[in-house]
PDB file of C-alpha atoms in Angstrom:
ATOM      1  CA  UNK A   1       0.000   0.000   0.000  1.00 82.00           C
ATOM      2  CA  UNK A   2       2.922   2.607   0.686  1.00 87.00           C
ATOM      3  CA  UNK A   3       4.257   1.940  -2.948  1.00 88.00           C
ATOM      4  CA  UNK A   4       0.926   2.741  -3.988  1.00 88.00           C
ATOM      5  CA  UNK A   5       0.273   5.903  -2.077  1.00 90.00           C
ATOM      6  CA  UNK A   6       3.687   6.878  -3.018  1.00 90.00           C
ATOM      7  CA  UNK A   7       3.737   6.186  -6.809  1.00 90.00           C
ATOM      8  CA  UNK A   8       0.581   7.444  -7.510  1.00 88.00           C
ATOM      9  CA  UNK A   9      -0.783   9.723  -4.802  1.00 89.00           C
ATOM     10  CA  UNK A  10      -3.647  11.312  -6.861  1.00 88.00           C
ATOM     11  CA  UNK A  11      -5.107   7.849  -7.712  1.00 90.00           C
ATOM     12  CA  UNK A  12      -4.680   6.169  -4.084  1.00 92.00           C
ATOM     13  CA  UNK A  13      -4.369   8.956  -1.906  1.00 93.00           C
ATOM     14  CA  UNK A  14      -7.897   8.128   0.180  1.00 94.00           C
ATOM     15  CA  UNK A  15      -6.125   5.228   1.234  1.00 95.00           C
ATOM     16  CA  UNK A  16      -3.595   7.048   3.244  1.00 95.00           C
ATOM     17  CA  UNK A  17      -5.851   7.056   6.165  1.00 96.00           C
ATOM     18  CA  UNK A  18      -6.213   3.318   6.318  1.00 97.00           C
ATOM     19  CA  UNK A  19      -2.419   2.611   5.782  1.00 95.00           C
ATOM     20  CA  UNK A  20      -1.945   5.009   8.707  1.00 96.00           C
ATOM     21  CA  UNK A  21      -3.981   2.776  10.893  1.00 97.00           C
ATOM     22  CA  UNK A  22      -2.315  -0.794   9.502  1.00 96.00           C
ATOM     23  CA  UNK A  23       0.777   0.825  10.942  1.00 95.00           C
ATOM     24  CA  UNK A  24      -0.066   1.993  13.761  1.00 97.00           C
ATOM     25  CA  UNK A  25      -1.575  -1.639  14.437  1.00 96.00           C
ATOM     26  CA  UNK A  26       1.195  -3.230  13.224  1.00 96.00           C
ATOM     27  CA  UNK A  27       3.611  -0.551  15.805  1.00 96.00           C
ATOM     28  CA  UNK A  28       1.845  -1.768  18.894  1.00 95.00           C
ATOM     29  CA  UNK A  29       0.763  -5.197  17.941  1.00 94.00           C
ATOM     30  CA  UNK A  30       3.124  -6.862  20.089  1.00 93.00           C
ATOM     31  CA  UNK A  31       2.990  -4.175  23.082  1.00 94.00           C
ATOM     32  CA  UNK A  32       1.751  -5.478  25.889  1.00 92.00           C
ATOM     33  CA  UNK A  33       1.461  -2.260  27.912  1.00 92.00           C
ATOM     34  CA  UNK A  34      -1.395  -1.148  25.486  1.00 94.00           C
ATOM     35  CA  UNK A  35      -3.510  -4.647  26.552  1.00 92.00           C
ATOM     36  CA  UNK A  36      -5.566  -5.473  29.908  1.00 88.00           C
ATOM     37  CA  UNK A  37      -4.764  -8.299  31.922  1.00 86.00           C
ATOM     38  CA  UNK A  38      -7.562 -10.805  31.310  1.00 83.00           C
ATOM     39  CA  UNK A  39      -8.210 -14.794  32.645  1.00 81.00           C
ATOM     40  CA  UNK A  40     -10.014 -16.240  30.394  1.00 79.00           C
ATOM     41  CA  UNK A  41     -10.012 -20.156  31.973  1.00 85.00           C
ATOM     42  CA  UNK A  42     -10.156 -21.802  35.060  1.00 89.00           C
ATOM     43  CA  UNK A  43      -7.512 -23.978  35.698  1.00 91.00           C
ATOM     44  CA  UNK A  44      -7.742 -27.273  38.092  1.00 91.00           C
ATOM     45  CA  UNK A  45      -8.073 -26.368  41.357  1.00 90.00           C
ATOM     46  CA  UNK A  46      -9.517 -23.113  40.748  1.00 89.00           C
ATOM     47  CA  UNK A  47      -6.659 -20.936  39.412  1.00 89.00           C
ATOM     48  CA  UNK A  48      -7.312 -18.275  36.806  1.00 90.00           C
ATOM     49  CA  UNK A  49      -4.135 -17.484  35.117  1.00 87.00           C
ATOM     50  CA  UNK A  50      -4.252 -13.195  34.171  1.00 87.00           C
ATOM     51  CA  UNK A  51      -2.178 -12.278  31.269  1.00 85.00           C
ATOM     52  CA  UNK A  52      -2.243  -9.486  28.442  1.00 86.00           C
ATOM     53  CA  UNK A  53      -4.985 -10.091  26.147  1.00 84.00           C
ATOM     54  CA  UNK A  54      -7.268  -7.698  25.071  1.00 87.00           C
ATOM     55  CA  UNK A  55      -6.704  -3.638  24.004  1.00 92.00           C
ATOM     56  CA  UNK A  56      -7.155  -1.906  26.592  1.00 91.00           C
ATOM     57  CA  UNK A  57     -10.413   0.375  27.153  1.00 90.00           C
ATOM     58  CA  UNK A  58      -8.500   3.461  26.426  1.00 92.00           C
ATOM     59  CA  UNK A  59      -7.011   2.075  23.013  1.00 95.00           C
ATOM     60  CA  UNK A  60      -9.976   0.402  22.033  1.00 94.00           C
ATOM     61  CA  UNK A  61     -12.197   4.147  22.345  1.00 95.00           C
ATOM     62  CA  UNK A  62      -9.034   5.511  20.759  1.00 97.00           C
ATOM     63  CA  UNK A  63      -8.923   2.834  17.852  1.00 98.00           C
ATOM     64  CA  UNK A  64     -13.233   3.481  17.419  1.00 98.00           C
ATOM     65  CA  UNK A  65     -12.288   7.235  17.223  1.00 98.00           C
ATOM     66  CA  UNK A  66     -10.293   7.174  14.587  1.00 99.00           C
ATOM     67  CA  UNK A  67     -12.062   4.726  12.335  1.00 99.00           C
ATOM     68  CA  UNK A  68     -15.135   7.103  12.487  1.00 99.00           C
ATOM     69  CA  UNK A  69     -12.228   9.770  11.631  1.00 99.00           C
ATOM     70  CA  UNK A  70     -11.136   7.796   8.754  1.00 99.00           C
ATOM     71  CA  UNK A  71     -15.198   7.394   7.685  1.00 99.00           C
ATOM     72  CA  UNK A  72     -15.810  11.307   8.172  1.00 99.00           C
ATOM     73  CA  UNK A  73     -12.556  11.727   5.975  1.00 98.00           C
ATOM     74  CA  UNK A  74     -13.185   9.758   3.261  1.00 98.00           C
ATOM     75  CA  UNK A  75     -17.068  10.813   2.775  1.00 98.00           C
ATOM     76  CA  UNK A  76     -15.785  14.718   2.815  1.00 98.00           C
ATOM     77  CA  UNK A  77     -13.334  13.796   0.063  1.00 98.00           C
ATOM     78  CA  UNK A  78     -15.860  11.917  -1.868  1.00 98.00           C
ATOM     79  CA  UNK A  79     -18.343  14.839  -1.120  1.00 98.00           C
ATOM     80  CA  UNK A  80     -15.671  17.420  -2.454  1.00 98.00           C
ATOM     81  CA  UNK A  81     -14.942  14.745  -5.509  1.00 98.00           C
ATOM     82  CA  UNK A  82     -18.918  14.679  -6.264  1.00 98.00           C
ATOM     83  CA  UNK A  83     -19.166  18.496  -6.570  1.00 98.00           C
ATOM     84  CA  UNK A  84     -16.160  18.830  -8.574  1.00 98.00           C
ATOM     85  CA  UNK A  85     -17.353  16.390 -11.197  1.00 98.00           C
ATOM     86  CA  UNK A  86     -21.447  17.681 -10.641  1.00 98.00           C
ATOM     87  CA  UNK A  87     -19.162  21.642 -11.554  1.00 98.00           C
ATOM     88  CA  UNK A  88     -17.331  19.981 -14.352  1.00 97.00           C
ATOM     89  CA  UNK A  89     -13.675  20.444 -12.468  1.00 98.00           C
ATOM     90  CA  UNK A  90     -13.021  17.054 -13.219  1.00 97.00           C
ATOM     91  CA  UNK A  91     -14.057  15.003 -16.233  1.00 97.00           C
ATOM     92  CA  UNK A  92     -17.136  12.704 -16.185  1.00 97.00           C
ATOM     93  CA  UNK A  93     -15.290   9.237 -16.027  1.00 97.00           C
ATOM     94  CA  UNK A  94     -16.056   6.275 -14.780  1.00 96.00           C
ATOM     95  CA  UNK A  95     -13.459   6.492 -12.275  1.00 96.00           C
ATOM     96  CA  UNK A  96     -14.042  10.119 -11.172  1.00 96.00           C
ATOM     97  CA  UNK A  97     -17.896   9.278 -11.071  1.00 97.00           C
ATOM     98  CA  UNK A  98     -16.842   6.014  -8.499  1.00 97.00           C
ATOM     99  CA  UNK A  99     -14.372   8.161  -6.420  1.00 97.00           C
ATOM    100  CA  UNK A 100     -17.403  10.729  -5.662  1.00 98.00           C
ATOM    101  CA  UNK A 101     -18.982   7.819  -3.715  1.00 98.00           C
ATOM    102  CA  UNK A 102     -16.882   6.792  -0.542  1.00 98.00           C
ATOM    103  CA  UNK A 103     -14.509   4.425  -1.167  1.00 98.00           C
ATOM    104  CA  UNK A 104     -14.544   2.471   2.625  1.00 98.00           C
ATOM    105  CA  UNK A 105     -17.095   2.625   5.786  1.00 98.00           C
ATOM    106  CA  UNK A 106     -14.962   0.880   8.852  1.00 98.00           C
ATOM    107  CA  UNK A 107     -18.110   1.714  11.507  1.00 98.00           C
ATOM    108  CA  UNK A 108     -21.611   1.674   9.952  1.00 97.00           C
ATOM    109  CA  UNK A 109     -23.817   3.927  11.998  1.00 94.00           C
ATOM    110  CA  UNK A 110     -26.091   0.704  13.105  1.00 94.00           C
ATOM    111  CA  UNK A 111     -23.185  -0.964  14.267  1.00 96.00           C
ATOM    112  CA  UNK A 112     -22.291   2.146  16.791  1.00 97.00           C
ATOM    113  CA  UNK A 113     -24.860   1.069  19.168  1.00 96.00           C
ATOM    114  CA  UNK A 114     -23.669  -2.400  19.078  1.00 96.00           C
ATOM    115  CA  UNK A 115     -20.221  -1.048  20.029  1.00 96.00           C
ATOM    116  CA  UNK A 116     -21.713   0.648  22.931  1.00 95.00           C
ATOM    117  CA  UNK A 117     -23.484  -2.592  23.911  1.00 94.00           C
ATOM    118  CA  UNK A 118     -19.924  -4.688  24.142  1.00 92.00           C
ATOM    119  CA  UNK A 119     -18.195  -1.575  25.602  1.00 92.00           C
ATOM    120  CA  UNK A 120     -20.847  -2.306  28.921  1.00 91.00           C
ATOM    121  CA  UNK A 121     -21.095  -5.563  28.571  1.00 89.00           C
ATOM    122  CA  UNK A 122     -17.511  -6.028  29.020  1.00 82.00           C
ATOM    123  CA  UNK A 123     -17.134  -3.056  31.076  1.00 82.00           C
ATOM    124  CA  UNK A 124     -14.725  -1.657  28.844  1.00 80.00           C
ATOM    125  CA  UNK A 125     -15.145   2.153  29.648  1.00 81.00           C
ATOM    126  CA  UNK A 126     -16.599   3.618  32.671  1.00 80.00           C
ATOM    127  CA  UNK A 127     -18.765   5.984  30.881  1.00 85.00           C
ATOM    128  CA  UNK A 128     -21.901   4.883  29.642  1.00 89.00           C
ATOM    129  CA  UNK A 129     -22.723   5.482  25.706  1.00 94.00           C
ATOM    130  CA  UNK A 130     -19.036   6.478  25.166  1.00 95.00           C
ATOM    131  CA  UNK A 131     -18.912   4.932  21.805  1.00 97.00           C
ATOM    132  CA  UNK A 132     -22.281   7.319  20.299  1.00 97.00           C
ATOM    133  CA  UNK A 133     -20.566   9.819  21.916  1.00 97.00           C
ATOM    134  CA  UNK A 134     -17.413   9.543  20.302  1.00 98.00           C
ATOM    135  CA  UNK A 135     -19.216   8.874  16.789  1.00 98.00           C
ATOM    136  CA  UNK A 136     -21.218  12.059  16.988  1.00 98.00           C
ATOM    137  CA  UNK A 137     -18.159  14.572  18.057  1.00 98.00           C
ATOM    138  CA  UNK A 138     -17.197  13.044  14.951  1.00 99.00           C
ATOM    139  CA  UNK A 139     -19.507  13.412  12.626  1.00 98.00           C
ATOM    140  CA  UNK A 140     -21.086  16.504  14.293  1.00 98.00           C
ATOM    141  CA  UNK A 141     -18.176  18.471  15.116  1.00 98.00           C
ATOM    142  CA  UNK A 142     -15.578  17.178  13.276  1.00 98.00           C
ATOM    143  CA  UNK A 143     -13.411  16.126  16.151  1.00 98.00           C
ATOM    144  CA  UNK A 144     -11.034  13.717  14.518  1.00 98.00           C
ATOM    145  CA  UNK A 145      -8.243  11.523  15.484  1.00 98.00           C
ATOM    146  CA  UNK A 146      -6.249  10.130  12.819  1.00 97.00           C
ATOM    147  CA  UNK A 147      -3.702   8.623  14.082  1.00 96.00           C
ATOM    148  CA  UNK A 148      -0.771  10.939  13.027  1.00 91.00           C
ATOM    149  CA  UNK A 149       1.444  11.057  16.227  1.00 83.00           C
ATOM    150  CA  UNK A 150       1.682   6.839  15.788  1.00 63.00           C
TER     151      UNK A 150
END
């Protein structure tokens, strides 16, 4: 994907976003500072071993904030793509007319509440509705975290 975005940055550019966050996965993948301590069976005689396992709360809100970033991003560049080619700035092709759509959702709307649901199932964040709350600063106010400092 880098020699991509770096060859031809006009045609791939909206994928910057989503490289951004494959390396910034792929940075702390093997952190375990980043994870909660979790013990997930019971061993004979009762003993639950603890050990990294899961992001931690405050990565996994982190991580949800900036894959609605990423969605916000991408649907104002396809926005800005659809007027330019509704104006005539750009020529009526068939790739300019699929780049004025966006090109990736990572968190459907539906699925926000769903989010929220596993966030207090698994008592994940000590604030309830975090994850619609998160999703509208978002999309409302365009409070964005894209991962650039990772």
């Amino acid at each position: 994907m880098e020699t991509l975005l770096r060859t031809d940055p006009e045609k791939y550019g909206y994928q910057a976003g989503l490289s951004r966050l494959q390396r910034f996965l792929s940075k702390i993948q093997y952190d375990w500072s980043l994870r909660d301590y979790i013990g997930r069976k019971v061993f004979e005689g009762g003993y639950v071993r603890l050990q990294p396992n899961i992001f931690s709360s405050s990565l996994t809100e982190r991580l949800f904030h900036a894959c609605c970033s990423l969605d916000y991003v991408e649907a104002r560049r396809a926005a800005e793509h659809r007027r330019k080619l509704l104006s005539g700035e750009v020529d009526d092709t068939a790739y300019n007319r699929r780049m004025a759509e966006p090109q990736f959702r990572l968190v459907q709307e539906a699925n926000v509440i769903h989010v929220d649901f596993l966030w207090s199932l698994h008592c994940f964040n000590p604030r309830p509705f975090r994850a619609i709350e998160i999703y509208r600063r978002v999309w409302e106010e365009a409070d964005l975290d894209l991962l650039e400092d990772g």
